[in-house]
PDB file of C-alpha atoms in Angstrom:
ATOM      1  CA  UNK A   1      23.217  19.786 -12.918  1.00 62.00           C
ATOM      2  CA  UNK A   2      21.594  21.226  -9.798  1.00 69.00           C
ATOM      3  CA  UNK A   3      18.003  19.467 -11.062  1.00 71.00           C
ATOM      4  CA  UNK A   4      19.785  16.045 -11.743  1.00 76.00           C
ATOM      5  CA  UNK A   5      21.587  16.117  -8.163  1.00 82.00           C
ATOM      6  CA  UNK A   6      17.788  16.834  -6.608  1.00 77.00           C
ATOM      7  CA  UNK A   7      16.414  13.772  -8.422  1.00 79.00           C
ATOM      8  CA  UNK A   8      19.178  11.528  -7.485  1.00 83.00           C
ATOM      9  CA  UNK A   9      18.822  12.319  -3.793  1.00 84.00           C
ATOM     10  CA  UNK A  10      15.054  12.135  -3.861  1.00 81.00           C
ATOM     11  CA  UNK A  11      15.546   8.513  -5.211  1.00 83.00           C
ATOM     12  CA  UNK A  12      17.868   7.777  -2.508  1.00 87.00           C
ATOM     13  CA  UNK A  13      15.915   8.978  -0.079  1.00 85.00           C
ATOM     14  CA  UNK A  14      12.962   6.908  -1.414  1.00 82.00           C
ATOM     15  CA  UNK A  15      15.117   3.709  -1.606  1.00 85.00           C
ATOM     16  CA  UNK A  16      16.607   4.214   1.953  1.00 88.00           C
ATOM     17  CA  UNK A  17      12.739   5.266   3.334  1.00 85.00           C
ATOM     18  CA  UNK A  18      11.397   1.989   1.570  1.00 84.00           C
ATOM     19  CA  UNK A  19      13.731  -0.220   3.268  1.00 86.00           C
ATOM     20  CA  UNK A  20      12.947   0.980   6.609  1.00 88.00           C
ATOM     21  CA  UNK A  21       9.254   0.832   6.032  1.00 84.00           C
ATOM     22  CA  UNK A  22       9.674  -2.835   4.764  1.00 84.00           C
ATOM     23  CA  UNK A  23      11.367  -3.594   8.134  1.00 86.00           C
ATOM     24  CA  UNK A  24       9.303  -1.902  10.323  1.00 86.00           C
ATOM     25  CA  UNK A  25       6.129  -2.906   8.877  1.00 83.00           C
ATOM     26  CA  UNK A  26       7.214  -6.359   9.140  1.00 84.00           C
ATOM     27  CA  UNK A  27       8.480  -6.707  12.371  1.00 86.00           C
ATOM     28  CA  UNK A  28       5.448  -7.909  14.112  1.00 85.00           C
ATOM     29  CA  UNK A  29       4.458 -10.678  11.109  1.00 88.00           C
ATOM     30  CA  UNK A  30       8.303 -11.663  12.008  1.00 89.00           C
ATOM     31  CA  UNK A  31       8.185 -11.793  15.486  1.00 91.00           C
ATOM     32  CA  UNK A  32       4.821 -14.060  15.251  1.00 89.00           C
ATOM     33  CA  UNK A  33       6.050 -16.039  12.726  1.00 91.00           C
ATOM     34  CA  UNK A  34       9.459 -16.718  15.386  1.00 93.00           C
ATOM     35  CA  UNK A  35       7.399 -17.728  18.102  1.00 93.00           C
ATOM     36  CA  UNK A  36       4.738 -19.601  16.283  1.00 91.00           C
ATOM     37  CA  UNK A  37       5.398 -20.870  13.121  1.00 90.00           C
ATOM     38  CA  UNK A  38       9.209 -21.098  12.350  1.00 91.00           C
ATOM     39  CA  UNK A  39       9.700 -24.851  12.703  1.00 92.00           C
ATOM     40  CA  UNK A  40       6.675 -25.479  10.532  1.00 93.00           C
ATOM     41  CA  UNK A  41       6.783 -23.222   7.489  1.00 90.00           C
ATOM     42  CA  UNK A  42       9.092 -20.675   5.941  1.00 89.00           C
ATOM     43  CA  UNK A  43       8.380 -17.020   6.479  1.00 87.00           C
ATOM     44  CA  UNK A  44       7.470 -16.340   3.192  1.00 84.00           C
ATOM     45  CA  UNK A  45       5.446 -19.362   2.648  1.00 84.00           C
ATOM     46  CA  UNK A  46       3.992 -18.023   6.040  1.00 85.00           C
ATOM     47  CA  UNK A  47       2.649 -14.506   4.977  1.00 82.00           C
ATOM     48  CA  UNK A  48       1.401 -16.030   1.405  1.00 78.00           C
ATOM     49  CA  UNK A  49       4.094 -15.534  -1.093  1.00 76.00           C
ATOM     50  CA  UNK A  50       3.636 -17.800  -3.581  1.00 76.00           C
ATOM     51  CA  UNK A  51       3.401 -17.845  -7.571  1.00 79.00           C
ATOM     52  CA  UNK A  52       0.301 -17.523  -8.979  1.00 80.00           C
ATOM     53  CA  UNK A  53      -1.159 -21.155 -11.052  1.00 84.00           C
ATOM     54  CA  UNK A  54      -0.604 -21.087 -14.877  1.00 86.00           C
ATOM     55  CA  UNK A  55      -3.904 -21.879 -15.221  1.00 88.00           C
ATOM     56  CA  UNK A  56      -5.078 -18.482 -13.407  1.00 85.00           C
ATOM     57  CA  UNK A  57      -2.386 -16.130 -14.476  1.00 85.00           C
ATOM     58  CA  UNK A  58      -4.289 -14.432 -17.309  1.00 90.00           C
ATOM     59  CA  UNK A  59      -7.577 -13.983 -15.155  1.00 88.00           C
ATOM     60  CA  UNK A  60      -5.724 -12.918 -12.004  1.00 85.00           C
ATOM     61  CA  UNK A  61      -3.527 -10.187 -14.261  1.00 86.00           C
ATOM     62  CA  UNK A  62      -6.615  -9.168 -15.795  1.00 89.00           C
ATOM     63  CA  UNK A  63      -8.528  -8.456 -12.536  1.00 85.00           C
ATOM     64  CA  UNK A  64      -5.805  -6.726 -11.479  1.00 82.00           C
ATOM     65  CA  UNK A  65      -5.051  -4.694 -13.867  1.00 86.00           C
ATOM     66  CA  UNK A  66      -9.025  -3.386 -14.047  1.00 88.00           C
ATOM     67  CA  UNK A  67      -8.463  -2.433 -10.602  1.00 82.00           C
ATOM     68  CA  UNK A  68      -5.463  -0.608 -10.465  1.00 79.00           C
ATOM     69  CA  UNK A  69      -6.872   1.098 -13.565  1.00 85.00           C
ATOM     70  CA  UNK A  70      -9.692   1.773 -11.039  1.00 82.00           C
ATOM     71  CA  UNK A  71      -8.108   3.275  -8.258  1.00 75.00           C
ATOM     72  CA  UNK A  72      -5.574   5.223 -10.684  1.00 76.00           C
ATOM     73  CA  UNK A  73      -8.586   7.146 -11.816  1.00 81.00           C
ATOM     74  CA  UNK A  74     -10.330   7.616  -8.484  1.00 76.00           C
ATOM     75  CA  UNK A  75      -6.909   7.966  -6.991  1.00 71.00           C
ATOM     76  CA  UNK A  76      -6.363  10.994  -9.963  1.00 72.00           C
ATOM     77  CA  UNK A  77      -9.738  12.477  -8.690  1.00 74.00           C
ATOM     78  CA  UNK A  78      -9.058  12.904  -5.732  1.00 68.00           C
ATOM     79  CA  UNK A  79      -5.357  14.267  -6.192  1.00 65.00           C
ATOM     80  CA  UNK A  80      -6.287  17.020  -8.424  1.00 69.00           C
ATOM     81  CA  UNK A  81      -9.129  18.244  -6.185  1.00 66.00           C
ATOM     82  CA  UNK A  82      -7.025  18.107  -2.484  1.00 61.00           C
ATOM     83  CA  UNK A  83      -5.366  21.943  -3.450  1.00 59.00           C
ATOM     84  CA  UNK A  84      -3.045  22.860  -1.877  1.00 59.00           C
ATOM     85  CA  UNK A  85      -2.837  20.009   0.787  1.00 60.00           C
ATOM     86  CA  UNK A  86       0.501  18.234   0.952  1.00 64.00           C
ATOM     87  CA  UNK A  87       0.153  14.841   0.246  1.00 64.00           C
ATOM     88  CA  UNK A  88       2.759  12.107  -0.162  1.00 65.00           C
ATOM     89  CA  UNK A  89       3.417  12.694  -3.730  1.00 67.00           C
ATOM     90  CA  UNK A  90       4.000  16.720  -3.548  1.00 70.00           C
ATOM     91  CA  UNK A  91       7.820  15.452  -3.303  1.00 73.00           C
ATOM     92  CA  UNK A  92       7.306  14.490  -6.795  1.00 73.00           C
ATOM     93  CA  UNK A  93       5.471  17.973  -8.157  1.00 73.00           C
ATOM     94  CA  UNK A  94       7.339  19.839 -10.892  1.00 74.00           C
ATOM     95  CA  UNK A  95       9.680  17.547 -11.880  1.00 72.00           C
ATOM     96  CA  UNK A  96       8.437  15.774 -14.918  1.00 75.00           C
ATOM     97  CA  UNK A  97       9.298  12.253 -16.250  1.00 78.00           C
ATOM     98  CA  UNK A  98      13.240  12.738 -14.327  1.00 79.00           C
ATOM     99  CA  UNK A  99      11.370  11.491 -11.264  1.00 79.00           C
ATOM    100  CA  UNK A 100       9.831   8.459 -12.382  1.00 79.00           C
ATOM    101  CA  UNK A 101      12.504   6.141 -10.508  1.00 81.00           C
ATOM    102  CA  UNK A 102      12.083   7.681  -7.412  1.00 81.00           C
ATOM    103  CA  UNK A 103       7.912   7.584  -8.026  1.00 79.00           C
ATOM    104  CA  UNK A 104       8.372   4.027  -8.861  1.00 79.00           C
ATOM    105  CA  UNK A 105      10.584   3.320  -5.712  1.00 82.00           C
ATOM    106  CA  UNK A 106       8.027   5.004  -3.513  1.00 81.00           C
ATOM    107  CA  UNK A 107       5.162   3.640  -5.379  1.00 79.00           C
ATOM    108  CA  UNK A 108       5.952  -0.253  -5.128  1.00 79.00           C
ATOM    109  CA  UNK A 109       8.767  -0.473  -2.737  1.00 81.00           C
ATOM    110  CA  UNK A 110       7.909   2.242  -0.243  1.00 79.00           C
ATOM    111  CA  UNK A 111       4.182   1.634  -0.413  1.00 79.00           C
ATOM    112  CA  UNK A 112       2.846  -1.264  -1.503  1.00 78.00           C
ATOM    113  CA  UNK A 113       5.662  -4.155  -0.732  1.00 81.00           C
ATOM    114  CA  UNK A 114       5.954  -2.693   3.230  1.00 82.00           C
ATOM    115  CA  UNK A 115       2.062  -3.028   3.118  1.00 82.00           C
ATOM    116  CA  UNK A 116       1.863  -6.354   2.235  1.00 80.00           C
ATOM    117  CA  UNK A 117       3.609  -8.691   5.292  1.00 81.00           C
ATOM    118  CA  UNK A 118       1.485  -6.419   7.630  1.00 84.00           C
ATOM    119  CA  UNK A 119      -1.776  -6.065   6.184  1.00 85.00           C
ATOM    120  CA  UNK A 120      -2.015  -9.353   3.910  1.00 81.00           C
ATOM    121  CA  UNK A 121       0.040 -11.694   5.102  1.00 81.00           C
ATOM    122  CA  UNK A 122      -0.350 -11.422   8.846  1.00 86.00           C
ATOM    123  CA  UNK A 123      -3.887  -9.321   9.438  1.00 87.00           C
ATOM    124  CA  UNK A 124      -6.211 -11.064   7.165  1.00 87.00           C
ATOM    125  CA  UNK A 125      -4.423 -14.578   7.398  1.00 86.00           C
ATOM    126  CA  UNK A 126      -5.542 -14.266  11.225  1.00 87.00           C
ATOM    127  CA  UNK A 127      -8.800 -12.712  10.511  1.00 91.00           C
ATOM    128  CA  UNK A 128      -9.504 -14.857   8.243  1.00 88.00           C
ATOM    129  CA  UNK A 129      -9.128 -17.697  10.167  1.00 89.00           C
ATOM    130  CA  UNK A 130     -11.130 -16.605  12.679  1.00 93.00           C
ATOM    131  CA  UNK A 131     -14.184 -14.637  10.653  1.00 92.00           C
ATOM    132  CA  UNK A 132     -13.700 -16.127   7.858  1.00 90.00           C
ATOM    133  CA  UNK A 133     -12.511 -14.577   4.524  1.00 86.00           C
ATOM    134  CA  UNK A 134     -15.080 -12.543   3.117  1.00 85.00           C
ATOM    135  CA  UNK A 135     -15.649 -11.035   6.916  1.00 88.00           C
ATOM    136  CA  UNK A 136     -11.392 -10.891   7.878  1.00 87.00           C
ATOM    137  CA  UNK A 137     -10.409  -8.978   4.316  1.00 85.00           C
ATOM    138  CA  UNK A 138     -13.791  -6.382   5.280  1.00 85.00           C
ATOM    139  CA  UNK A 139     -12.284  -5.882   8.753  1.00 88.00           C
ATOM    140  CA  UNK A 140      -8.883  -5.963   7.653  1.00 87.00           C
ATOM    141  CA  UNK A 141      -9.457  -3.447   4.219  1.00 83.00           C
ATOM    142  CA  UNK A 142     -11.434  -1.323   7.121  1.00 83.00           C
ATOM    143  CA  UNK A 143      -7.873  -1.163   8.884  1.00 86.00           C
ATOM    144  CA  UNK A 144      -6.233  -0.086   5.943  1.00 83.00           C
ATOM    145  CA  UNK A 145      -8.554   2.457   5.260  1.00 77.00           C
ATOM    146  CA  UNK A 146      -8.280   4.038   8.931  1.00 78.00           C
ATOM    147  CA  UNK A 147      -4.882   4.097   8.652  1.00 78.00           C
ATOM    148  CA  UNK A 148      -4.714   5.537   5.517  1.00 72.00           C
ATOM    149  CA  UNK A 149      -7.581   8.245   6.317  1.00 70.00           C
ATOM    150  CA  UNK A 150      -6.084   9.193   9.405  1.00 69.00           C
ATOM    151  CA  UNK A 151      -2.992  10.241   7.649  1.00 65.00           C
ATOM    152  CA  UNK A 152      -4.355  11.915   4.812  1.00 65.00           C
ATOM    153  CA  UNK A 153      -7.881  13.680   5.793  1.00 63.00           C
ATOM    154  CA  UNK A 154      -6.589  16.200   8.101  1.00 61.00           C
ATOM    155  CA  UNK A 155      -4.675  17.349   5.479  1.00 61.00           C
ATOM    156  CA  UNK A 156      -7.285  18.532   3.408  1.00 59.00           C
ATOM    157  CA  UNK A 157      -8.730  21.710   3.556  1.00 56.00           C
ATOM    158  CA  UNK A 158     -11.709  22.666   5.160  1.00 51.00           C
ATOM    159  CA  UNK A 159     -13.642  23.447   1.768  1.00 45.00           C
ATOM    160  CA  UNK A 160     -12.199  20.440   0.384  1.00 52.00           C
ATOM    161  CA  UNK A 161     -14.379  17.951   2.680  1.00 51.00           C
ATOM    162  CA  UNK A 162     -16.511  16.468   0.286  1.00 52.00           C
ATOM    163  CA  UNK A 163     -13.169  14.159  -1.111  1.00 53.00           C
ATOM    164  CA  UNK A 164     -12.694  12.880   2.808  1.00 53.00           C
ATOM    165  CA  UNK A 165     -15.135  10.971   1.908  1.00 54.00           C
ATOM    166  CA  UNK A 166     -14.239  10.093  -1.872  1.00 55.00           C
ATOM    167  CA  UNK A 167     -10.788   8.871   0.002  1.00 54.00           C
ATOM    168  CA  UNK A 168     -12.227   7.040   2.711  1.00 56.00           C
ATOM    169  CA  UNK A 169     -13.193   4.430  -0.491  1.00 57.00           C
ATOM    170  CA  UNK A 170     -10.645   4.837  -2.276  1.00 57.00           C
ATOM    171  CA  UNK A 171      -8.296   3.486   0.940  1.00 55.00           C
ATOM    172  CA  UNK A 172     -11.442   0.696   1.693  1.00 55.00           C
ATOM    173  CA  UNK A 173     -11.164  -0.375  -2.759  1.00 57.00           C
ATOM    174  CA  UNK A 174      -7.672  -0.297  -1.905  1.00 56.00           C
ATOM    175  CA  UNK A 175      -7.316  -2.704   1.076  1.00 55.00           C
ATOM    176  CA  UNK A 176     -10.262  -5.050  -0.261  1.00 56.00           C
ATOM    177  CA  UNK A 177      -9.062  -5.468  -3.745  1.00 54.00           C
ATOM    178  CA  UNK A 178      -5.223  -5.285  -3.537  1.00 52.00           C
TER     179      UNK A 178
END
């Protein structure tokens, strides 16, 4: 009962921590998009929601799927050889399968959806427009990976050094391809 009570909390806390990180990392796309662009467009027309073209679907899933197959694997690499580091998924060690909601939650909603507004929709719609796109998503995916590397590499042990580098790409694949 004790174990069950654990997971349930650890998926709350995931939920709750997603939510804030969706607002906070969208604050500033929202407060630009209030001052320059609400009269014009809706917000999420603004940061680049929209559905993907039938006639794309299959080719866009595919690509995407080869990626995130991609990083998984790299991602695994790197995970398995950190030690004893904690790392945002150590939350998740020893539990088995019971914590697969809460992985999930922090996976997509406390990751990757807070991510989005900030890094796609807002960064490289400005870069882009300035640089172009192929020169915005490099300096935005470099953004992403300092952020990212910054968090994570001073985590890992000194004799461990050779995967700051293995993550250092592994953040840049993530913020060019994702």
């Amino acid at each position: 009962m004790k174990g069950v009570i654990l997971i349930c909390m650890l998926l709350i806390n995931k939920l709750l921590s997603a939510g804030f990180e969706l607002l906070i990392f969208s604050l500033v796309p929202a407060c630009w998009w209030l001052i320059t662009a609400r009269k014009q467009i809706s917000f999420a027309q603004w940061i680049g929601l929209k559905a993907i073209p039938k006639k794309n679907r299959t080719k866009v899933w595919g690509w995407a799927s080869v990626t995130s197959l991609g990083l998984l694997l790299l991602s695994i690499v790197l995970l398995k050889n950190v030690g004893t580091a904690h790392t945002a998924v150590s939350d998740f060690a020893n539990h088995g399968w019971r914590v697969l909601p809460a992985v999930l939650a922090y996976a997509v909603l406390g990751t990757s959806l807070p991510e989005e507004p900030l890094f796609r929709g807002f960064l490289l719609k400005r870069l882009a427009t300035r640089f172009g796109f192929a020169i915005g998503n490099l300096i935005q995916a470099l953004l992403f990976c300092l952020l990212h590397s910054v968090i994570f590499i001073n985590q890992l042990p000194a004799q461990r050094s050779r995967y700051r580098l293995v993550y250092a790409a592994d953040s840049l694949a993530d913020g060019i391809y994702q």
